[in-house]
Structures are given as C-alpha cells and as structure tokens.
Tab-separated table of C-alpha atoms in Angstrom:
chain	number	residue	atom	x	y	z
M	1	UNK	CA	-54.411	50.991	28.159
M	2	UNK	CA	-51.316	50.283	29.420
M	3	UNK	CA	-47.802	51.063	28.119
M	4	UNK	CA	-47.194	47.483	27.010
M	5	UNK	CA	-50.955	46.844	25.192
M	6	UNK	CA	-50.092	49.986	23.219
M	7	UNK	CA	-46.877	49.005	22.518
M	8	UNK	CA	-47.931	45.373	21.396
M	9	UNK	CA	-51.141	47.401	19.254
M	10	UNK	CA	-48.110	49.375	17.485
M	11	UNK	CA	-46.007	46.850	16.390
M	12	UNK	CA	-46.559	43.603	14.438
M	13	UNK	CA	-46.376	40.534	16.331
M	14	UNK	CA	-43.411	38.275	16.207
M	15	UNK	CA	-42.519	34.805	16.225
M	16	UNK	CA	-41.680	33.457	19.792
M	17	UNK	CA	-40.327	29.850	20.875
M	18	UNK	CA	-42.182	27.384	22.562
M	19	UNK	CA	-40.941	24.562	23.630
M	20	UNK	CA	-37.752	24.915	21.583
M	21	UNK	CA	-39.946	25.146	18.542
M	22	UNK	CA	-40.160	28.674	16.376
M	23	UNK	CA	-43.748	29.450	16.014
M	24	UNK	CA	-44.635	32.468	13.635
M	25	UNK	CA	-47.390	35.154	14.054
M	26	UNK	CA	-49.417	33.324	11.802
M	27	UNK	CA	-48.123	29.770	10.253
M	28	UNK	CA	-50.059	27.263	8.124
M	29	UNK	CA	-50.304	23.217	8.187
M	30	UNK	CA	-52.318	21.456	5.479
M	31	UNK	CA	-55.401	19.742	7.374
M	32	UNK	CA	-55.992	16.533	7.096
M	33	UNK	CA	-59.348	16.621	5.163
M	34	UNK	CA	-56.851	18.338	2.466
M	35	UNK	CA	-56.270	16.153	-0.643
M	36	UNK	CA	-53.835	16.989	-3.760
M	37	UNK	CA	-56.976	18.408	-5.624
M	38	UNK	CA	-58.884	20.112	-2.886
M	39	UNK	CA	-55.890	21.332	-1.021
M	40	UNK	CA	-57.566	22.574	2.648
M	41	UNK	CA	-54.758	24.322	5.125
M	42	UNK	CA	-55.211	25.060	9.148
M	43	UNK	CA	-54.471	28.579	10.095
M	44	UNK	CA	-52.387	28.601	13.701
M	45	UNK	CA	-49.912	30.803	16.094
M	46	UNK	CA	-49.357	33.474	18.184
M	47	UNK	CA	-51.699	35.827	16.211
M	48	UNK	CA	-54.642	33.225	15.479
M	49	UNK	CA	-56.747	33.094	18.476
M	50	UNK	CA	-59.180	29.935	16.858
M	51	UNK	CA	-58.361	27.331	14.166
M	52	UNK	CA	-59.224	28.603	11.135
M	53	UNK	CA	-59.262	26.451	7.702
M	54	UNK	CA	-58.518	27.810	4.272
M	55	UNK	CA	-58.829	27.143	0.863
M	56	UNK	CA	-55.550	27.839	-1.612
M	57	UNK	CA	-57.789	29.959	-3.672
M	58	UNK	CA	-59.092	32.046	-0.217
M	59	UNK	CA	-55.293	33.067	-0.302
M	60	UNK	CA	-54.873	34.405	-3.800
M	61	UNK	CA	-58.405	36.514	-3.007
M	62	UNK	CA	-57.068	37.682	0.161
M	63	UNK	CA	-54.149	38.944	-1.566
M	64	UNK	CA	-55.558	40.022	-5.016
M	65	UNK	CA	-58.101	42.083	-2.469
M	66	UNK	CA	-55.357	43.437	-0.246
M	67	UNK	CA	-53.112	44.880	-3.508
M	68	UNK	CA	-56.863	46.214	-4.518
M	69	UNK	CA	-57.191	47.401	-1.429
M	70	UNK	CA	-53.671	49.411	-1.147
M	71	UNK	CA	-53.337	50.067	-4.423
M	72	UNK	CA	-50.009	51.571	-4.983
M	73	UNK	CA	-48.521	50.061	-2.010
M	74	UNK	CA	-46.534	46.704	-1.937
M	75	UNK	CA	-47.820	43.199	-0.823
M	76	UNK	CA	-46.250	39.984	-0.995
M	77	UNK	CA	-46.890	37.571	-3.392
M	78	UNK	CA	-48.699	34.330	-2.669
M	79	UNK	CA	-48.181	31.048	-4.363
M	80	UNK	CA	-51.081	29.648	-6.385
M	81	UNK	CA	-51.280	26.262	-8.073
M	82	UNK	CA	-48.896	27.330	-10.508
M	83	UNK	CA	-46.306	26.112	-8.268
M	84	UNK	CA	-44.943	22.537	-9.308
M	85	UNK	CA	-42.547	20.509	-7.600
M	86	UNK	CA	-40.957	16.756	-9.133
M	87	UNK	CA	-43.713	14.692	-7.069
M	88	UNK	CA	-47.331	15.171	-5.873
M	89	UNK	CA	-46.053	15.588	-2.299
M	90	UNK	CA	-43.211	18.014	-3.425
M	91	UNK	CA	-45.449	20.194	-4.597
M	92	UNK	CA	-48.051	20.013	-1.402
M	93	UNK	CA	-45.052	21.062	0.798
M	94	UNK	CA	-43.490	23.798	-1.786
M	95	UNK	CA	-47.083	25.556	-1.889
M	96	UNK	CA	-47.117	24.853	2.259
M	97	UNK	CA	-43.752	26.620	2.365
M	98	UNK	CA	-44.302	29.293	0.459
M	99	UNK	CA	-47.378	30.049	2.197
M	100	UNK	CA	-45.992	30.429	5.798
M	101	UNK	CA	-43.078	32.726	3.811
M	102	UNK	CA	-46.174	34.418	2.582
M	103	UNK	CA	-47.913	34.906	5.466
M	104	UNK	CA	-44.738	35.435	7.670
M	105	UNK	CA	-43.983	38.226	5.085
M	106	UNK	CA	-47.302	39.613	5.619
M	107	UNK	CA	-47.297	39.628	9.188
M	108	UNK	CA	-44.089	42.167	9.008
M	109	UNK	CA	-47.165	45.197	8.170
M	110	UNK	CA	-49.317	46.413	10.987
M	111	UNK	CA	-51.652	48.089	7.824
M	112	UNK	CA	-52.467	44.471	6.423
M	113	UNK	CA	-52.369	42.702	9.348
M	114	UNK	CA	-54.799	45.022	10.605
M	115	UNK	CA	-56.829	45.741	7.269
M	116	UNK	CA	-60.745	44.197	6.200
M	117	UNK	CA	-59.356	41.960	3.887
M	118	UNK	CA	-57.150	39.970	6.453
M	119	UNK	CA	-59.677	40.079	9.349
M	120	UNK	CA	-62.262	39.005	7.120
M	121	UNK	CA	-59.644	35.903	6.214
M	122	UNK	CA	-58.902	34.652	9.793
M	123	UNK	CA	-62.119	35.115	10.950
M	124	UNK	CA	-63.521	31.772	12.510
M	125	UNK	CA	-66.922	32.571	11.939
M	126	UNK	CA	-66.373	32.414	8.263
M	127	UNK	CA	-66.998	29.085	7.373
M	128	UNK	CA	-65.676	27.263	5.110
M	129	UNK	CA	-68.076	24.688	3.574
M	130	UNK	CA	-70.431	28.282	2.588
M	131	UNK	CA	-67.496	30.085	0.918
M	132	UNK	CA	-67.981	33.039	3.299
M	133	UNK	CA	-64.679	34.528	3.148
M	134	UNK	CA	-64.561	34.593	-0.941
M	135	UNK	CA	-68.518	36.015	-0.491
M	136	UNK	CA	-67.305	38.641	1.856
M	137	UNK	CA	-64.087	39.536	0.241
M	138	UNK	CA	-65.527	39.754	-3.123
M	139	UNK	CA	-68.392	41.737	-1.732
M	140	UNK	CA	-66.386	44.713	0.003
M	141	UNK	CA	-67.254	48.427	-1.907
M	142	UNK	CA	-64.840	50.580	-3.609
M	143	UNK	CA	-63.128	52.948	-2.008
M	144	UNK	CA	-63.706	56.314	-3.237
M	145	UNK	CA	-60.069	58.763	-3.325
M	146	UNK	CA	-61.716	60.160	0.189
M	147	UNK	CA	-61.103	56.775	1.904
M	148	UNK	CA	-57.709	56.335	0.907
M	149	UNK	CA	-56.116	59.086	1.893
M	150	UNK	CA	-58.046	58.647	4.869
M	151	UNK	CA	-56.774	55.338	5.131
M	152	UNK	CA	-53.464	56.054	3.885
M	153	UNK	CA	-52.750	58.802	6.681
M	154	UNK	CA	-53.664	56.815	9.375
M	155	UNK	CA	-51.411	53.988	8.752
M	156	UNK	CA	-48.551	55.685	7.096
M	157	UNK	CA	-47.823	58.397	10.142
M	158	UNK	CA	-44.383	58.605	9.271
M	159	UNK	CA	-44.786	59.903	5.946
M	160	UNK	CA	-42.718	63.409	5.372
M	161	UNK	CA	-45.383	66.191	3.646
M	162	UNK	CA	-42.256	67.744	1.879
M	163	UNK	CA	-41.046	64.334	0.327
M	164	UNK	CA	-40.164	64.679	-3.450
M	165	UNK	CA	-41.330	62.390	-5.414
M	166	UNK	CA	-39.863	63.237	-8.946
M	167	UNK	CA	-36.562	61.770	-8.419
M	168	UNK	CA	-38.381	58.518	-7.235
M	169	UNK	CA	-40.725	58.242	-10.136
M	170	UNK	CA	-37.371	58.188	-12.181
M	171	UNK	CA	-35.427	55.387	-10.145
M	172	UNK	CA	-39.359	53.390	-9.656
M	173	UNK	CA	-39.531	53.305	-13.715
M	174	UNK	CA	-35.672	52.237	-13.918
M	175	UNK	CA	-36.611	49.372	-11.235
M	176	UNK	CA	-39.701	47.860	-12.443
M	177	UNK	CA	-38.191	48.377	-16.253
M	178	UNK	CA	-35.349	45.996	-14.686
M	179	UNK	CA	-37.921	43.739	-13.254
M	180	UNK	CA	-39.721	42.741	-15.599
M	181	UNK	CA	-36.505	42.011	-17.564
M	182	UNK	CA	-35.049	39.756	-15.150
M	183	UNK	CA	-37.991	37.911	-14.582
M	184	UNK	CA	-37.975	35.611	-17.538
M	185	UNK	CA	-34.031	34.949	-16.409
M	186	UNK	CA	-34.657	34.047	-13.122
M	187	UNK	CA	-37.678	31.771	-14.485
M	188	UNK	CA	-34.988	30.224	-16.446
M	189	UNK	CA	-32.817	29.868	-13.549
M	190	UNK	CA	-35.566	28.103	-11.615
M	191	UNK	CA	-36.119	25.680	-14.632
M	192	UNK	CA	-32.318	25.034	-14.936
M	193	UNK	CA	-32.276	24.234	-11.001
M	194	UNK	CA	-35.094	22.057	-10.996
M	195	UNK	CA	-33.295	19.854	-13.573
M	196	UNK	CA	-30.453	19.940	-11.207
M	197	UNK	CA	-32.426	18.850	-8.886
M	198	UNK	CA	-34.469	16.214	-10.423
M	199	UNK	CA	-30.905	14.802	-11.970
M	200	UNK	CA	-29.565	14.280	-8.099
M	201	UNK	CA	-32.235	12.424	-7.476
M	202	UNK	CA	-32.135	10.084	-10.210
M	203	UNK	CA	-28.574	9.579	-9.737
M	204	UNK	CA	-29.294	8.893	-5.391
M	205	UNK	CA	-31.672	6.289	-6.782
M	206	UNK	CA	-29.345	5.214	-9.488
M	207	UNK	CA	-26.240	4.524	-6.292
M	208	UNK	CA	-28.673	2.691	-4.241
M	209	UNK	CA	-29.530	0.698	-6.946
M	210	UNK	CA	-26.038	0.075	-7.894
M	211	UNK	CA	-25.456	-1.079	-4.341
M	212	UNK	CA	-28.244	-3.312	-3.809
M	213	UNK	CA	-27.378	-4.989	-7.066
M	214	UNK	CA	-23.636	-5.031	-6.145
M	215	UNK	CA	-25.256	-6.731	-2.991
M	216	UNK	CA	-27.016	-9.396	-4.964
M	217	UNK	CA	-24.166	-10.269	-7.359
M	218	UNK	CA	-22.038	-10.987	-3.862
M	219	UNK	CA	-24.294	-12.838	-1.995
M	220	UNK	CA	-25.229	-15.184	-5.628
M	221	UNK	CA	-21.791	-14.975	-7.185
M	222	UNK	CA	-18.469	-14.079	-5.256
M	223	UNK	CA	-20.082	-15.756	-2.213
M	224	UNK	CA	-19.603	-19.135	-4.183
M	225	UNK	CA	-16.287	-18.303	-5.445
M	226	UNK	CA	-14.993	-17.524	-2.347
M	227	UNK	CA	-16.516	-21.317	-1.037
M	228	UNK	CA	-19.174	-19.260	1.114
M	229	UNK	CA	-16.289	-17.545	3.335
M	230	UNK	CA	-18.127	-14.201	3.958
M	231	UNK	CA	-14.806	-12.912	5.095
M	232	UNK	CA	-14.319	-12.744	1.367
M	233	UNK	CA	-17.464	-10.005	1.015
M	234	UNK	CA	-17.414	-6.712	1.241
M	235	UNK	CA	-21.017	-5.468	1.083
M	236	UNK	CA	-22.580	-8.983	2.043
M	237	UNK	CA	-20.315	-9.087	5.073
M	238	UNK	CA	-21.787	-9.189	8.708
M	239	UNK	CA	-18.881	-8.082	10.311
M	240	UNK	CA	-18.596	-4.922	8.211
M	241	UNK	CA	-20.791	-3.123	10.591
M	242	UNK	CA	-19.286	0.587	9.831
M	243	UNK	CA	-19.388	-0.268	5.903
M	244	UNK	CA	-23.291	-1.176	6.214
M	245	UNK	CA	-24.107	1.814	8.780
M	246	UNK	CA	-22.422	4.093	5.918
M	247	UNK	CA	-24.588	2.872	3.163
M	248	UNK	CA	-27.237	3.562	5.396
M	249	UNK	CA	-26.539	6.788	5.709
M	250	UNK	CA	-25.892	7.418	2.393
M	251	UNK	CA	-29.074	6.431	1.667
M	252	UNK	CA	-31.309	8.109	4.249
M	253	UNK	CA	-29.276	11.087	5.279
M	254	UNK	CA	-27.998	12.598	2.238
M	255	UNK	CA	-29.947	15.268	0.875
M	256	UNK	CA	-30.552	17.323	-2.368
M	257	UNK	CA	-28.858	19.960	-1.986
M	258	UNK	CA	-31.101	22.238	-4.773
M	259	UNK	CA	-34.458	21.490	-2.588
M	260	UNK	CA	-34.147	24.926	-0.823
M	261	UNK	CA	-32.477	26.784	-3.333
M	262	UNK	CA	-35.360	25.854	-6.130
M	263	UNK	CA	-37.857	27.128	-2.696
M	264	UNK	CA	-36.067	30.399	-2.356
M	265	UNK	CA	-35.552	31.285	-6.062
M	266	UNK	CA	-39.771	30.501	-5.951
M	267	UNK	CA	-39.962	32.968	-3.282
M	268	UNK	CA	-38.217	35.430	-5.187
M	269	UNK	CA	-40.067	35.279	-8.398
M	270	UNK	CA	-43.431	35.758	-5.761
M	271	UNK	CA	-41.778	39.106	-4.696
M	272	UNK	CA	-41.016	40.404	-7.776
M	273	UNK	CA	-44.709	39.506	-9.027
M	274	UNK	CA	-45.755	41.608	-5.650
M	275	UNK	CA	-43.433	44.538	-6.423
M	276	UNK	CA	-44.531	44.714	-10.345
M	277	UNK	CA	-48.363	44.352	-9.567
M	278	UNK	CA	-47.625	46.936	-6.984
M	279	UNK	CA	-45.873	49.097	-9.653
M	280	UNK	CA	-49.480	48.355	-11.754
M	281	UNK	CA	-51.830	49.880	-9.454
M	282	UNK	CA	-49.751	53.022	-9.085
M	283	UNK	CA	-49.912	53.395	-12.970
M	284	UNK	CA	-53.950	52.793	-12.603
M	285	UNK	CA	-53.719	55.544	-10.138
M	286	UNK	CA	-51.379	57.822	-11.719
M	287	UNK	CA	-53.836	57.447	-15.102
M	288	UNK	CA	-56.665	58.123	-13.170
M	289	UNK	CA	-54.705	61.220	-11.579
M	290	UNK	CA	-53.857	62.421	-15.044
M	291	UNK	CA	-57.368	62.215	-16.659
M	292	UNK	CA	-59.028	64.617	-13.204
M	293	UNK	CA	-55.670	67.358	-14.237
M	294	UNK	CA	-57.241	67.164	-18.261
M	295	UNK	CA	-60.955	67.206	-17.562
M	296	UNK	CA	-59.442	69.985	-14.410
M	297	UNK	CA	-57.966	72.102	-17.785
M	298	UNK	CA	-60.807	71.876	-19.530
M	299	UNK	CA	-63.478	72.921	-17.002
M	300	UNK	CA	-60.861	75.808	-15.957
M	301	UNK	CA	-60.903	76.623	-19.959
M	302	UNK	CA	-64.161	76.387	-20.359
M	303	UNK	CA	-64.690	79.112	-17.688
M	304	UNK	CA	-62.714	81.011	-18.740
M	305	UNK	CA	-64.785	81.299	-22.489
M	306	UNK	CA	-67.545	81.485	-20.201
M	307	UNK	CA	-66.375	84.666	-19.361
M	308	UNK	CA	-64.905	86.314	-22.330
M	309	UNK	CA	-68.732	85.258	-23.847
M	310	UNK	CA	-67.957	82.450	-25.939
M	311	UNK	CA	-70.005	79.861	-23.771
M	312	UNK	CA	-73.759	79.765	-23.516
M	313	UNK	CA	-75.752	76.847	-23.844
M	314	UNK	CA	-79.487	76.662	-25.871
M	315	UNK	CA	-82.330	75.413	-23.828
M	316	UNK	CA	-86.118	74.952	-24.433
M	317	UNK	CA	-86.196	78.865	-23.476
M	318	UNK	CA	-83.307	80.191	-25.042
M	319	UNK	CA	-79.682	81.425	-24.010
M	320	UNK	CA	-78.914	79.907	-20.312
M	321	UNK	CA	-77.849	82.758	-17.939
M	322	UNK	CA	-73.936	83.081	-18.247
M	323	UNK	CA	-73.772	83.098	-14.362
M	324	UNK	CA	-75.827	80.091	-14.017
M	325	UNK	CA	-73.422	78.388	-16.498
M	326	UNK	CA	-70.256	79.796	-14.835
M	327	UNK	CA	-71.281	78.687	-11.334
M	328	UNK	CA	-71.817	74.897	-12.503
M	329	UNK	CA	-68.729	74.639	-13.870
M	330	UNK	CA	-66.752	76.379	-11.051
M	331	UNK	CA	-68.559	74.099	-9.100
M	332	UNK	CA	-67.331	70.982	-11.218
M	333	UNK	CA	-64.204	72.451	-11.238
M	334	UNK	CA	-64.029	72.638	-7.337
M	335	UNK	CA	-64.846	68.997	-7.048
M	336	UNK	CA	-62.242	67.963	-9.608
M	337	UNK	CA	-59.601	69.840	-7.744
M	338	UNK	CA	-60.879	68.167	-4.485
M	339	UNK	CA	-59.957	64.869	-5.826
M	340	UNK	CA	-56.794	66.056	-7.812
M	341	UNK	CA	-56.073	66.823	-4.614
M	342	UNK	CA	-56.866	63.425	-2.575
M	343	UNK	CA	-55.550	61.159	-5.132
M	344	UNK	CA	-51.958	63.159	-5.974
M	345	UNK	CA	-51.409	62.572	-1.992
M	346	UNK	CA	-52.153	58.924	-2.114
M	347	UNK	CA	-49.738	59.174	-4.846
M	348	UNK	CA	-47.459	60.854	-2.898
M	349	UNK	CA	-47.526	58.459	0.446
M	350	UNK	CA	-47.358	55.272	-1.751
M	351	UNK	CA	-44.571	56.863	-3.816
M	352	UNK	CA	-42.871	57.572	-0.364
M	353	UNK	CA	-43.931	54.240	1.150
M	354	UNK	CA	-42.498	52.578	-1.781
M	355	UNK	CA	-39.399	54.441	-1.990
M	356	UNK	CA	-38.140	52.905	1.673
M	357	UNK	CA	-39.757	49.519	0.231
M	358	UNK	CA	-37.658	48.961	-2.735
M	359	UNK	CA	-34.708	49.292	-0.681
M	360	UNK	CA	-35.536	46.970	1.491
M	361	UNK	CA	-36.862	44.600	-1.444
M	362	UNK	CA	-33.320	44.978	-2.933
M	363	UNK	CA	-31.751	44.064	0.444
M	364	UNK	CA	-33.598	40.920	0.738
M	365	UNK	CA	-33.429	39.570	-2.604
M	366	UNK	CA	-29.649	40.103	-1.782
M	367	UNK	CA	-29.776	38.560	1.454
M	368	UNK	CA	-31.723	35.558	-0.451
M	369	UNK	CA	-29.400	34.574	-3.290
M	370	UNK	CA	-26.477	34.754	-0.589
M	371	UNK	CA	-29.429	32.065	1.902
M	372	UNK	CA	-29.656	30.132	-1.451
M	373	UNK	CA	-25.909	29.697	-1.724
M	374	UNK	CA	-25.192	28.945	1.812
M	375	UNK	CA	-28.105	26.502	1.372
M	376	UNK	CA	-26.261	24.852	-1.615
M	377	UNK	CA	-22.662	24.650	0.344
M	378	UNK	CA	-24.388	23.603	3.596
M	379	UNK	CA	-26.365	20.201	2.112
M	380	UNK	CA	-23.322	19.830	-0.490
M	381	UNK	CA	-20.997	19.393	2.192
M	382	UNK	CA	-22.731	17.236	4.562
M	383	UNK	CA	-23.402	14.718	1.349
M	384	UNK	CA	-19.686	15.135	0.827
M	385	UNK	CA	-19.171	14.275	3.967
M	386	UNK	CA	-21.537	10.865	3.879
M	387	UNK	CA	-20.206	9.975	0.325
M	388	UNK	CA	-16.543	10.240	1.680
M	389	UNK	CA	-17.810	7.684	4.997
M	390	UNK	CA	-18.926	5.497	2.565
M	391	UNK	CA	-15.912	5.032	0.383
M	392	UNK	CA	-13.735	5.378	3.305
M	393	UNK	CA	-15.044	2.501	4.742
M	394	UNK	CA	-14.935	0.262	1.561
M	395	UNK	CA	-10.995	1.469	0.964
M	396	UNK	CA	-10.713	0.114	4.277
M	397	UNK	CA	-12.014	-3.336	3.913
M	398	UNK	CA	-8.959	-5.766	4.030
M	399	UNK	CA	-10.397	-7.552	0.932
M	400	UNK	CA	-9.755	-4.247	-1.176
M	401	UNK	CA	-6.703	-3.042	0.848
M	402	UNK	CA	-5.524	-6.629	-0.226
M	403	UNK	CA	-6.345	-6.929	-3.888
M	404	UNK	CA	-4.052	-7.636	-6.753
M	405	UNK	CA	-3.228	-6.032	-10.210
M	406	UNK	CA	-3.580	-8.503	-12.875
C-alpha cells in the first residue's frame, strides 16, 4: 500500500469541489419516487461508490444501532419525522437538511464511517423494496464486553492508559445535568423563532398584497381622476421602470431571515439528544460495571467463609467437598474479574473519548449560535437593503416629490 492509500484509509474523507459545487463525503437528495408520506432519499458523493436509496426510518435504525453499537461513545443525532416546518415542502427540505448535517457530521469519525452498522446502510445490494437494511441491522448479535474493548482499542489508538477519569465523571454529570436543563429552553427558543418566522411571512404576503391592491385602486380609481394621464400613477406607471423592478425584488428576493436560524437551533437540539443518549449508555454500562464489582464482593466473601468453614452445600450424598466448592467459586470469581476488567476499560476509553468530545461539542454549539446570528444579520440586511430600493424609488417619483399638504 502506498503512502497516500494509507493515508486516505486513516483519515475520514472530505468534501471536495467539483465544478464549483461543494460535494460532501456522503450527501443526500430526496428521490423522486419520494412523496410527503413515504419520504425515499438518494445516497451520493465522494464516499458512495453506487446510488443507494433510503428510507427516513433506515436513518433513525442506523443511528439507534450505531449509539447501540458504541455505547458510551457519542453519535450525532438524526432528524426523524418529528421535525415540522410551516408548509409540507418546508418540512421535506428541513428533514433533507438536517440529514446531510447528519451525515456530514458522521462522516467526521473514521470508527462509524467504518463500523457494520454504516456499511450495512450504504450497501447497494441492500434493497430497498425487501427492507434489507432494517432486517440486517436489526439482526446484528450483541457484543459481549470481549468485543468492545476489542473494538474500542482498535479504533481509539490514541487513548492514554494512565488517563483519570474521576475528575471527568464529575464535570460529565455537571454537563449532561446542564443539558437536560437547557433543553426544554432551547425547545422554547425554537417555538418562539418559528413564530417569528411564520409572522414574516404573513406580513411578505400581507405587502404584496397591499401593493397589488394599491395597483388596482390606481389603475380603477386615480387613473380616472387624473383623466387617464398615467404620468399621474405611481405604481400603474410604465415609465417607472426602477419603481416596478424594485417591487419585484421585493417580492422575489427578499428572504426570511429566521429560515436558517430555526435549521441551526434544530441542529442543535439533535446534538444535544446525541450527547444525552450518549451520556445514557455510559450509565447502562457503568450499572452493569457496578453489579460484576457486587456479585465480585460476594463471590470473594463467600470464599472466604468457604474457608474459615462456614460454607458447604447439602447434596443427594451429603456435605460437598470444601475444595470442590472453593474451586467453583474462585473460578466464578476469576471470570467476574475478567469482565470487571474488560468493561471498566471500555469505561475508561469512552470516558476519555468523551472527555475531548464535549469540548469540542461546546465549541460548536458556540460556533453555531454565533452561524445563527450572522445568519440573522446577513438575510436582515439584504431585505433592508431591498425594502430601502423600494421606498427609495417611490420617494422619488415626481408625483410624491410633488404632493401637497392639505
């Protein structure tokens, strides 16, 4: 293999540009077969060697089965039909959005771009008129302590052996604590800017029809005061070309500026859901951790009455040889250390794993409220900027520059 193969094996891929377009890793279209209640998206880009076609639902399993299958470990959340926009087509291109962010997300880890779950999900052989990808994902066995840490060590080679991970359990309870307290207020922050947003649009369709009535009442009314001079019209008036270019604009060019800030607070609610289920599977873990130290105790106590002759065990033929008993239960006790063993360092590489990723989670959700902002100004402006064009140009008309106070 050469230098460059291993190099691409390494990393993730990336987006490139082709033909002055951005195409991502992995980047999804809705087909055309796709209707608003059987919802059917194409799979494409650098990563996807053959079309592939997906079901919404196929997504949710593939990442319900990847958090199964790295329990403990992060994985970014994926929109379900939960999400509603202000129209039926709204809400086909929010969910279409939010999976490419999804996927684009996803595509940032080598260890699920490179897991079961996912190659079983972009395989082309898995059709999708026989469900094969829900029959396959559904179908794959447990994995016993053995295979994660297995797992676990092969994809996490930069984990540190002598990492600590009591001060992190402290700051991980602090942070998913504080999640699941902001939640419900960014929830209501996504409610309040959908109303926002479903206000600007009423009042865009209240000014256009405010104009076109303003247009009527000239062309029926002041045209026949003003003896059919259109000189005497504003709106109605043919040589008003930048006046009538303006209301165009107006029209087709302004936009609502809370569109991609409603998307990106969306996206953020889908990470924190990620980060808390995430936070959920290392308690299922820890739990399971905790009951193999208890039944560990016991065997070890049990033993040890064993030996001081306070065990012994009636059978069919009497009193069971003490050594027979003894070497059962150092045997059980073996095998529960074995796995107190396996599963505290899966705890300890998803502890460490997650560590780096909550700082990078809190960068980004950072980095997204100051995108959602910028977002806001951006769109804000240009509308400014097509509202001021608008009344610029009617200020200018001579029939308003020339107008009397009664």
């Amino acid at each position: 293999m050469s230098e460059q193969e291993a190099k691409k094996e390494e990393n993730p891929p990336e987006e490139k540009k082709v033909n002055n377009e951005i195409v991502l890793p992995i980047q999804v279209s809705l087909s055309d077969q796709s209707t608003p209640d059987h919802e059917i998206f194409n799979l494409g880009g650098t990563y996807v060697k053959d079309s592939v076609s997906r079901k919404l639902r196929e997504f949710t399993l593939l990442r319900n089965k990847l958090a199964e299958g790295w329990p403990g470990i992060y994985v970014p959340g994926c929109p379900s039909r939960k999400i509603i926009g202000s129209s039926e087509s709204e809400t086909s291109k929010l969910r279409l959005n939010l999976l490419n962010r999804f996927l684009k997300k996803l595509s940032k880890y080598k260890h699920l771009l490179e897991s079961k779950e996912f190659q079983i999900f972009l395989d082309p052989k898995n059709e999708i008129s026989s469900n094969d990808v829900t029959k396959k994902l559904s179908s794959l066995p447990l994995q016993t302590n053995e295979d994660l840490i297995k797992k676990y060590s092969l994809a996490f080679t930069d984990f540190d052996d002598n990492y600590d991970t009591r001060e992190f359990k402290v700051q991980q309870v602090k942070f998913r604590d504080f999640l699941r307290e902001c939640y419900p207020k960014i929830e209501k922050f996504r409610d309040y800017v959908k109303a926002l947003k479903d206000k600007f649009e009423a009042n865009k369709n209240d000014l256009a029809n405010a104009i076109t009535q303003i247009r009527s009442f000239e062309k029926d009314i002041v045209n026949e005061y003003g003896e059919k001079d259109e000189s005497k019209l504003i709106f109605e008036n043919p040589v008003n070309t930048q006046l009538n270019e303006s209301i165009i604009n107006a029209g087709e060019k302004m936009n609502n500026p809370y569109n991609k800030m409603y998307e990106l607070i969306l996206g953020d609610l889908l990470d924190i859901e990620g980060m808390l289920n995430a936070f959920d599977w290392e308690q299922k873990i820890q739990d399971e951790y905790d009951k193999l130290v208890k039944d560990y105790y016991e065997c070890t106590s049990d033993i040890t009455d064993l030996h001081a002759g306070k065990g012994g065990v009636f059978m069919f033929f009497g009193l069971t040889k003490k050594e027979d008993e003894i070497k059962a239960k150092t045997e059980e006790k073996d095998i529960l250390e074995k796995k107190m063993h396996n599963l505290g360092q899966v705890i300890k590489i998803a502890s460490f794993i997650m560590d780096q990723e909550i700082k990078t989670f809190k960068s980004n959700f950072i980095n997204n409220y100051y995108n959602q902002i910028k977002s806001l100004q951006g769109v804000s402006m240009d509308n400014l900027q097509l509202n001021s064009q608008l009344w610029k140009n009617i200020e200018n008309d001579p029939n308003v520059q020339g107008v009397k106070d009664e």
